PDB file of C-alpha atoms in Angstrom:
ATOM      1  CA  MET A   1      33.920  18.169  -1.544  1.00 39.00           C
ATOM      2  CA  ALA A   2      33.389  17.336  -5.354  1.00 39.00           C
ATOM      3  CA  GLN A   3      32.064  13.735  -4.619  1.00 40.00           C
ATOM      4  CA  GLN A   4      29.802  15.167  -1.698  1.00 39.00           C
ATOM      5  CA  GLN A   5      28.453  17.426  -4.051  1.00 35.00           C
ATOM      6  CA  THR A   6      28.288  14.515  -6.738  1.00 33.00           C
ATOM      7  CA  ALA A   7      26.226  12.227  -4.188  1.00 31.00           C
ATOM      8  CA  ARG A   8      23.529  15.264  -3.414  1.00 31.00           C
ATOM      9  CA  GLN A   9      22.943  15.603  -7.413  1.00 30.00           C
ATOM     10  CA  VAL A  10      22.672  11.976  -8.051  1.00 28.00           C
ATOM     11  CA  ARG A  11      20.213  11.350  -5.540  1.00 29.00           C
ATOM     12  CA  PRO A  12      17.234  13.795  -7.015  1.00 28.00           C
ATOM     13  CA  ARG A  13      17.720  12.725 -10.141  1.00 29.00           C
ATOM     14  CA  ILE A  14      16.965   8.861  -9.026  1.00 32.00           C
ATOM     15  CA  VAL A  15      14.056   9.800  -7.174  1.00 38.00           C
ATOM     16  CA  GLN A  16      12.419  12.195  -9.474  1.00 37.00           C
ATOM     17  CA  GLY A  17      12.996  10.160 -12.626  1.00 38.00           C
ATOM     18  CA  VAL A  18      10.825   7.424 -11.338  1.00 45.00           C
ATOM     19  CA  ARG A  19       7.680   7.304 -13.103  1.00 51.00           C
ATOM     20  CA  LEU A  20       6.011   3.889 -12.069  1.00 54.00           C
ATOM     21  CA  HIS A  21       3.856   3.318 -15.454  1.00 59.00           C
ATOM     22  CA  THR A  22       6.095   0.161 -16.452  1.00 63.00           C
ATOM     23  CA  VAL A  23       7.353  -3.108 -15.438  1.00 60.00           C
ATOM     24  CA  GLU A  24      10.566  -1.738 -15.440  1.00 67.00           C
ATOM     25  CA  ASP A  25       9.531   1.292 -13.729  1.00 65.00           C
ATOM     26  CA  TRP A  26       8.270  -0.536 -10.752  1.00 61.00           C
ATOM     27  CA  GLN A  27      11.129  -2.938 -10.453  1.00 63.00           C
ATOM     28  CA  ASN A  28      13.787   0.273 -10.885  1.00 64.00           C
ATOM     29  CA  PHE A  29      11.894   1.936  -7.949  1.00 63.00           C
ATOM     30  CA  ASN A  30      11.729  -1.406  -5.720  1.00 61.00           C
ATOM     31  CA  LEU A  31      15.303  -2.049  -6.205  1.00 61.00           C
ATOM     32  CA  ALA A  32      16.383   1.990  -5.372  1.00 58.00           C
ATOM     33  CA  GLN A  33      14.116   2.498  -2.259  1.00 61.00           C
ATOM     34  CA  PRO A  34      13.290   0.667   0.982  1.00 58.00           C
ATOM     35  CA  GLY A  35       9.872   1.897   1.311  1.00 66.00           C
ATOM     36  CA  ARG A  36       7.934   4.892   2.229  1.00 78.00           C
ATOM     37  CA  ASP A  37       8.427   5.634   6.050  1.00 84.00           C
ATOM     38  CA  ILE A  38       5.734   4.437   8.411  1.00 92.00           C
ATOM     39  CA  SER A  39       5.544   7.850  10.860  1.00 91.00           C
ATOM     40  CA  PRO A  40       4.452   7.435  14.530  1.00 93.00           C
ATOM     41  CA  THR A  41       0.913   9.665  13.465  1.00 93.00           C
ATOM     42  CA  GLU A  42       0.379   7.466  10.511  1.00 94.00           C
ATOM     43  CA  LEU A  43       0.433   4.294  12.662  1.00 95.00           C
ATOM     44  CA  ASP A  44      -1.483   5.984  15.358  1.00 95.00           C
ATOM     45  CA  MET A  45      -4.442   6.657  12.787  1.00 96.00           C
ATOM     46  CA  PHE A  46      -4.173   3.572  11.501  1.00 97.00           C
ATOM     47  CA  ARG A  47      -4.639   1.801  14.951  1.00 96.00           C
ATOM     48  CA  GLN A  48      -7.475   4.428  15.953  1.00 96.00           C
ATOM     49  CA  ARG A  49      -9.712   3.685  12.974  1.00 96.00           C
ATOM     50  CA  VAL A  50      -9.109  -0.428  12.870  1.00 97.00           C
ATOM     51  CA  PRO A  51      -9.526  -2.437  15.581  1.00 94.00           C
ATOM     52  CA  LEU A  52      -6.663  -4.820  16.024  1.00 95.00           C
ATOM     53  CA  GLN A  53      -6.458  -8.425  17.271  1.00 92.00           C
ATOM     54  CA  GLU A  54      -3.708 -10.991  17.545  1.00 88.00           C
ATOM     55  CA  LYS A  55      -3.618 -13.329  14.708  1.00 88.00           C
ATOM     56  CA  MET A  56      -6.171 -11.261  12.745  1.00 96.00           C
ATOM     57  CA  ARG A  57      -6.362 -12.409   8.961  1.00 97.00           C
ATOM     58  CA  VAL A  58      -4.733  -9.301   6.831  1.00 98.00           C
ATOM     59  CA  LEU A  59      -4.187  -9.249   3.075  1.00 98.00           C
ATOM     60  CA  ASP A  60      -1.666  -6.337   2.518  1.00 98.00           C
ATOM     61  CA  ILE A  61      -2.408  -5.793  -1.760  1.00 98.00           C
ATOM     62  CA  GLY A  62       0.497  -3.931  -3.563  1.00 94.00           C
ATOM     63  CA  CYS A  63       3.401  -4.381  -0.655  1.00 94.00           C
ATOM     64  CA  GLY A  64       6.017  -3.852  -2.821  1.00 90.00           C
ATOM     65  CA  ASN A  65       9.430  -4.329  -0.447  1.00 89.00           C
ATOM     66  CA  GLY A  66       7.235  -5.443   2.197  1.00 93.00           C
ATOM     67  CA  ARG A  67       7.556  -2.379   4.579  1.00 92.00           C
ATOM     68  CA  TRP A  68       4.137  -2.530   5.949  1.00 96.00           C
ATOM     69  CA  THR A  69       3.522  -6.027   5.352  1.00 96.00           C
ATOM     70  CA  ARG A  70       6.323  -6.215   8.047  1.00 94.00           C
ATOM     71  CA  GLU A  71       4.779  -3.419  10.124  1.00 94.00           C
ATOM     72  CA  LEU A  72       1.760  -5.332  10.555  1.00 96.00           C
ATOM     73  CA  ALA A  73       3.536  -8.557  11.295  1.00 94.00           C
ATOM     74  CA  LYS A  74       5.190  -6.603  14.270  1.00 93.00           C
ATOM     75  CA  LEU A  75       1.488  -5.864  15.535  1.00 93.00           C
ATOM     76  CA  GLY A  76       0.946  -9.850  15.483  1.00 93.00           C
ATOM     77  CA  LEU A  77      -0.954  -9.904  12.701  1.00 95.00           C
ATOM     78  CA  GLY A  78      -1.360 -12.686  10.318  1.00 95.00           C
ATOM     79  CA  VAL A  79      -0.674 -11.172   7.221  1.00 96.00           C
ATOM     80  CA  THR A  80       0.324 -11.629   3.505  1.00 97.00           C
ATOM     81  CA  GLY A  81       1.738  -9.330   1.341  1.00 97.00           C
ATOM     82  CA  PHE A  82       1.001  -9.483  -2.264  1.00 97.00           C
ATOM     83  CA  ASP A  83       2.341  -7.722  -5.612  1.00 94.00           C
ATOM     84  CA  TRP A  84       2.365  -8.578  -9.196  1.00 90.00           C
ATOM     85  CA  ASP A  85       5.998  -7.920  -9.564  1.00 88.00           C
ATOM     86  CA  SER A  86       7.595 -11.073  -8.698  1.00 90.00           C
ATOM     87  CA  ALA A  87      11.320  -9.094  -8.187  1.00 88.00           C
ATOM     88  CA  ALA A  88       9.318  -7.042  -5.337  1.00 88.00           C
ATOM     89  CA  VAL A  89       8.219 -10.199  -3.542  1.00 93.00           C
ATOM     90  CA  GLU A  90      11.816 -11.284  -3.779  1.00 91.00           C
ATOM     91  CA  ARG A  91      13.085  -8.633  -2.359  1.00 90.00           C
ATOM     92  CA  ALA A  92      10.465  -8.218   0.312  1.00 92.00           C
ATOM     93  CA  ASN A  93      11.399 -11.607   1.465  1.00 91.00           C
ATOM     94  CA  SER A  94      15.143 -10.625   1.369  1.00 90.00           C
ATOM     95  CA  PHE A  95      14.181  -8.325   4.307  1.00 86.00           C
ATOM     96  CA  PRO A  96      15.619  -9.460   7.762  1.00 82.00           C
ATOM     97  CA  THR A  97      13.265  -8.979  10.547  1.00 79.00           C
ATOM     98  CA  LEU A  98      13.090 -10.102  14.704  1.00 76.00           C
ATOM     99  CA  HIS A  99       9.236 -10.574  14.174  1.00 78.00           C
ATOM    100  CA  PRO A 100       7.515 -13.695  12.601  1.00 83.00           C
ATOM    101  CA  ARG A 101       8.098 -13.321   8.593  1.00 86.00           C
ATOM    102  CA  PRO A 102       5.086 -12.554   6.683  1.00 93.00           C
ATOM    103  CA  ASP A 103       3.988 -14.380   3.786  1.00 94.00           C
ATOM    104  CA  TYR A 104       4.643 -12.990   0.508  1.00 96.00           C
ATOM    105  CA  GLN A 105       3.263 -14.209  -2.684  1.00 96.00           C
ATOM    106  CA  VAL A 106       2.378 -12.970  -6.621  1.00 96.00           C
ATOM    107  CA  TRP A 107      -0.705 -12.109  -7.220  1.00 96.00           C
ATOM    108  CA  ASP A 108      -2.362  -9.310 -10.168  1.00 94.00           C
ATOM    109  CA  VAL A 109      -5.085  -8.499  -8.190  1.00 94.00           C
ATOM    110  CA  MET A 110      -6.527  -6.824 -11.590  1.00 91.00           C
ATOM    111  CA  SER A 111      -6.039  -9.789 -13.849  1.00 90.00           C
ATOM    112  CA  GLN A 112      -5.922 -12.901 -11.963  1.00 90.00           C
ATOM    113  CA  ASP A 113      -8.070 -14.728  -9.713  1.00 92.00           C
ATOM    114  CA  PRO A 114      -7.713 -14.861  -6.234  1.00 94.00           C
ATOM    115  CA  PRO A 115      -5.226 -17.587  -4.512  1.00 95.00           C
ATOM    116  CA  ALA A 116      -7.586 -20.665  -4.055  1.00 94.00           C
ATOM    117  CA  TRP A 117      -7.046 -20.369  -0.498  1.00 95.00           C
ATOM    118  CA  ILE A 118      -8.699 -16.945   0.047  1.00 96.00           C
ATOM    119  CA  GLU A 119     -12.200 -18.164   0.737  1.00 96.00           C
ATOM    120  CA  PRO A 120     -15.139 -15.540   0.771  1.00 96.00           C
ATOM    121  CA  GLY A 121     -15.697 -14.022   4.221  1.00 97.00           C
ATOM    122  CA  THR A 122     -12.613 -15.118   5.789  1.00 97.00           C
ATOM    123  CA  VAL A 123     -10.431 -11.979   5.663  1.00 98.00           C
ATOM    124  CA  ASP A 124     -10.206  -9.604   8.469  1.00 98.00           C
ATOM    125  CA  LEU A 125      -8.503  -6.665   7.131  1.00 98.00           C
ATOM    126  CA  VAL A 126      -7.368  -5.734   3.517  1.00 98.00           C
ATOM    127  CA  THR A 127      -4.833  -2.840   3.550  1.00 98.00           C
ATOM    128  CA  PHE A 128      -3.617  -0.785   0.237  1.00 98.00           C
ATOM    129  CA  ARG A 129      -0.464   1.605   1.177  1.00 96.00           C
ATOM    130  CA  TYR A 130      -0.090   3.635  -1.699  1.00 93.00           C
ATOM    131  CA  SER A 131      -0.942   1.070  -4.099  1.00 93.00           C
ATOM    132  CA  LEU A 132      -4.742   1.743  -4.966  1.00 95.00           C
ATOM    133  CA  GLY A 133      -3.668   4.485  -7.098  1.00 91.00           C
ATOM    134  CA  ALA A 134      -2.100   2.388  -9.377  1.00 87.00           C
ATOM    135  CA  MET A 135      -5.104  -0.105  -9.902  1.00 91.00           C
ATOM    136  CA  LYS A 136      -8.890   0.405 -11.137  1.00 93.00           C
ATOM    137  CA  PRO A 137     -10.694   0.920  -7.591  1.00 95.00           C
ATOM    138  CA  ALA A 138     -13.953  -0.100  -9.285  1.00 95.00           C
ATOM    139  CA  VAL A 139     -12.755  -3.301 -10.126  1.00 94.00           C
ATOM    140  CA  VAL A 140     -10.390  -4.001  -6.912  1.00 96.00           C
ATOM    141  CA  LEU A 141     -12.555  -3.067  -4.206  1.00 97.00           C
ATOM    142  CA  PRO A 142     -15.443  -5.549  -4.795  1.00 96.00           C
ATOM    143  CA  LEU A 143     -13.462  -8.417  -5.219  1.00 96.00           C
ATOM    144  CA  VAL A 144     -11.715  -7.969  -1.768  1.00 97.00           C
ATOM    145  CA  GLY A 145     -15.279  -6.845  -0.285  1.00 97.00           C
ATOM    146  CA  THR A 146     -16.521 -10.416  -0.732  1.00 96.00           C
ATOM    147  CA  MET A 147     -13.153 -11.829   0.680  1.00 97.00           C
ATOM    148  CA  LEU A 148     -13.870  -9.683   4.102  1.00 98.00           C
ATOM    149  CA  ARG A 149     -16.041 -11.275   7.058  1.00 97.00           C
ATOM    150  CA  ALA A 150     -18.672  -9.388   8.857  1.00 95.00           C
ATOM    151  CA  GLY A 151     -17.234  -6.685  10.709  1.00 95.00           C
ATOM    152  CA  GLY A 152     -13.919  -6.697   8.307  1.00 97.00           C
ATOM    153  CA  GLN A 153     -12.317  -3.421   6.822  1.00 98.00           C
ATOM    154  CA  VAL A 154     -10.532  -2.246   3.969  1.00 98.00           C
ATOM    155  CA  TYR A 155      -7.625   0.450   4.863  1.00 98.00           C
ATOM    156  CA  ILE A 156      -6.440   2.763   2.464  1.00 98.00           C
ATOM    157  CA  LEU A 157      -3.559   5.354   2.242  1.00 97.00           C
ATOM    158  CA  THR A 158      -3.097   7.557  -1.010  1.00 95.00           C
ATOM    159  CA  ASP A 159      -1.457  10.532  -2.046  1.00 90.00           C
ATOM    160  CA  LEU A 160      -3.931  13.280  -3.176  1.00 87.00           C
ATOM    161  CA  ASP A 161      -3.484  13.359  -6.937  1.00 82.00           C
ATOM    162  CA  ARG A 162      -2.942  17.125  -7.915  1.00 72.00           C
ATOM    163  CA  LYS A 163      -3.560  17.113 -11.476  1.00 66.00           C
ATOM    164  CA  ASN A 164      -1.587  19.607 -13.403  1.00 47.00           C
ATOM    165  CA  VAL A 165       0.786  20.117 -10.915  1.00 48.00           C
ATOM    166  CA  ASP A 166       5.186  18.933 -11.456  1.00 44.00           C
ATOM    167  CA  ASP A 167       5.409  17.397  -8.021  1.00 46.00           C
ATOM    168  CA  HIS A 168       8.450  15.279  -7.759  1.00 41.00           C
ATOM    169  CA  THR A 169       7.763  13.901  -4.446  1.00 45.00           C
ATOM    170  CA  GLN A 170       4.809  11.996  -5.527  1.00 51.00           C
ATOM    171  CA  LEU A 171       6.320   8.678  -6.818  1.00 57.00           C
ATOM    172  CA  THR A 172       3.451   6.537  -6.595  1.00 69.00           C
ATOM    173  CA  PRO A 173       0.190   7.297  -8.283  1.00 80.00           C
ATOM    174  CA  GLY A 174      -2.552   8.683  -5.971  1.00 88.00           C
ATOM    175  CA  LEU A 175      -6.181   9.456  -5.910  1.00 92.00           C
ATOM    176  CA  THR A 176      -7.878  12.525  -7.166  1.00 90.00           C
ATOM    177  CA  GLU A 177     -10.350  13.946  -4.588  1.00 91.00           C
ATOM    178  CA  ALA A 178     -13.497  12.717  -6.969  1.00 92.00           C
ATOM    179  CA  LYS A 179     -12.456   9.631  -6.874  1.00 94.00           C
ATOM    180  CA  ILE A 180     -12.014   9.486  -3.462  1.00 95.00           C
ATOM    181  CA  ARG A 181     -15.506  10.329  -3.339  1.00 95.00           C
ATOM    182  CA  SER A 182     -16.478   7.422  -5.344  1.00 96.00           C
ATOM    183  CA  LEU A 183     -14.705   4.431  -3.258  1.00 97.00           C
ATOM    184  CA  GLY A 184     -17.802   4.380  -0.863  1.00 96.00           C
ATOM    185  CA  LYS A 185     -20.109   3.165  -3.491  1.00 95.00           C
ATOM    186  CA  GLY A 186     -21.461  -0.175  -2.599  1.00 96.00           C
ATOM    187  CA  TRP A 187     -20.301   0.258   1.076  1.00 98.00           C
ATOM    188  CA  GLY A 188     -22.079   0.400   4.304  1.00 97.00           C
ATOM    189  CA  HIS A 189     -19.619   2.906   6.056  1.00 97.00           C
ATOM    190  CA  MET A 190     -16.795   5.384   4.829  1.00 98.00           C
ATOM    191  CA  GLU A 191     -14.225   7.633   6.912  1.00 98.00           C
ATOM    192  CA  VAL A 192     -12.159   9.563   5.447  1.00 97.00           C
ATOM    193  CA  TRP A 193      -8.875  11.466   7.109  1.00 96.00           C
ATOM    194  CA  ASN A 194      -5.907  13.936   5.970  1.00 92.00           C
ATOM    195  CA  PHE A 195      -2.792  14.505   7.060  1.00 86.00           C
ATOM    196  CA  GLY A 196      -0.125  16.041   5.309  1.00 84.00           C
ATOM    197  CA  LEU A 197      -0.976  15.653   1.834  1.00 83.00           C
ATOM    198  CA  ARG A 198      -1.643  12.033   2.124  1.00 91.00           C
ATOM    199  CA  THR A 199      -5.501  10.533   2.766  1.00 95.00           C
ATOM    200  CA  GLY A 200      -6.641   7.842   4.730  1.00 97.00           C
ATOM    201  CA  ILE A 201      -9.818   5.896   4.294  1.00 98.00           C
ATOM    202  CA  THR A 202     -11.464   3.316   5.675  1.00 98.00           C
ATOM    203  CA  LEU A 203     -14.180   1.147   4.620  1.00 98.00           C
ATOM    204  CA  ALA A 204     -16.449  -1.654   5.852  1.00 98.00           C
ATOM    205  CA  GLY A 205     -20.005  -3.425   5.101  1.00 97.00           C
ATOM    206  CA  TYR A 206     -19.286  -3.971   1.731  1.00 96.00           C
ATOM    207  CA  GLY A 207     -23.020  -4.794  -0.036  1.00 91.00           C
ATOM    208  CA  LEU A 208     -24.495  -3.122   3.271  1.00 79.00           C
TER     209      LEU A 208
END
């Protein structure tokens, strides 16, 4: 009984103690967590708003352990997951899969030029699942906008950043309502939807 009580006490301390502001924070998080669950509701909402075709060229930016990247591969998409943390990329590559294994690469989208093989106008979909809040959207979104084909989309899933609230369930940085509204600047189309405490966004038509 004492051993079970200890286990219940340890897990909240590990989860609540993670604040993803440093390299060490991110590495500890990626080592401790398998990745945030993908619910049927989340997947349905994604598929309703993003028309999918087999072998679409997809970039998953801020992929972490690759959980969402692997889900995209299961849907038959040609996906590459990127993360700035080489330890996260190494762990993503270690997960077994019965489906085609996604490609994972190290790329710091905030400070490095895109890989040479990503040419402008060649990408169908770029996804940021719980990752854009850790970046500067005003820098990152114009960059990926130039990568998209005509008709290409950006898909974002984020926690809502509730300022001045001590919320231990919000592990990854979220976006404020004001910042979410600002994401559409420079894009011809923006759709926003909420489920639970999370917000989904699609962007299309960069520069239109």
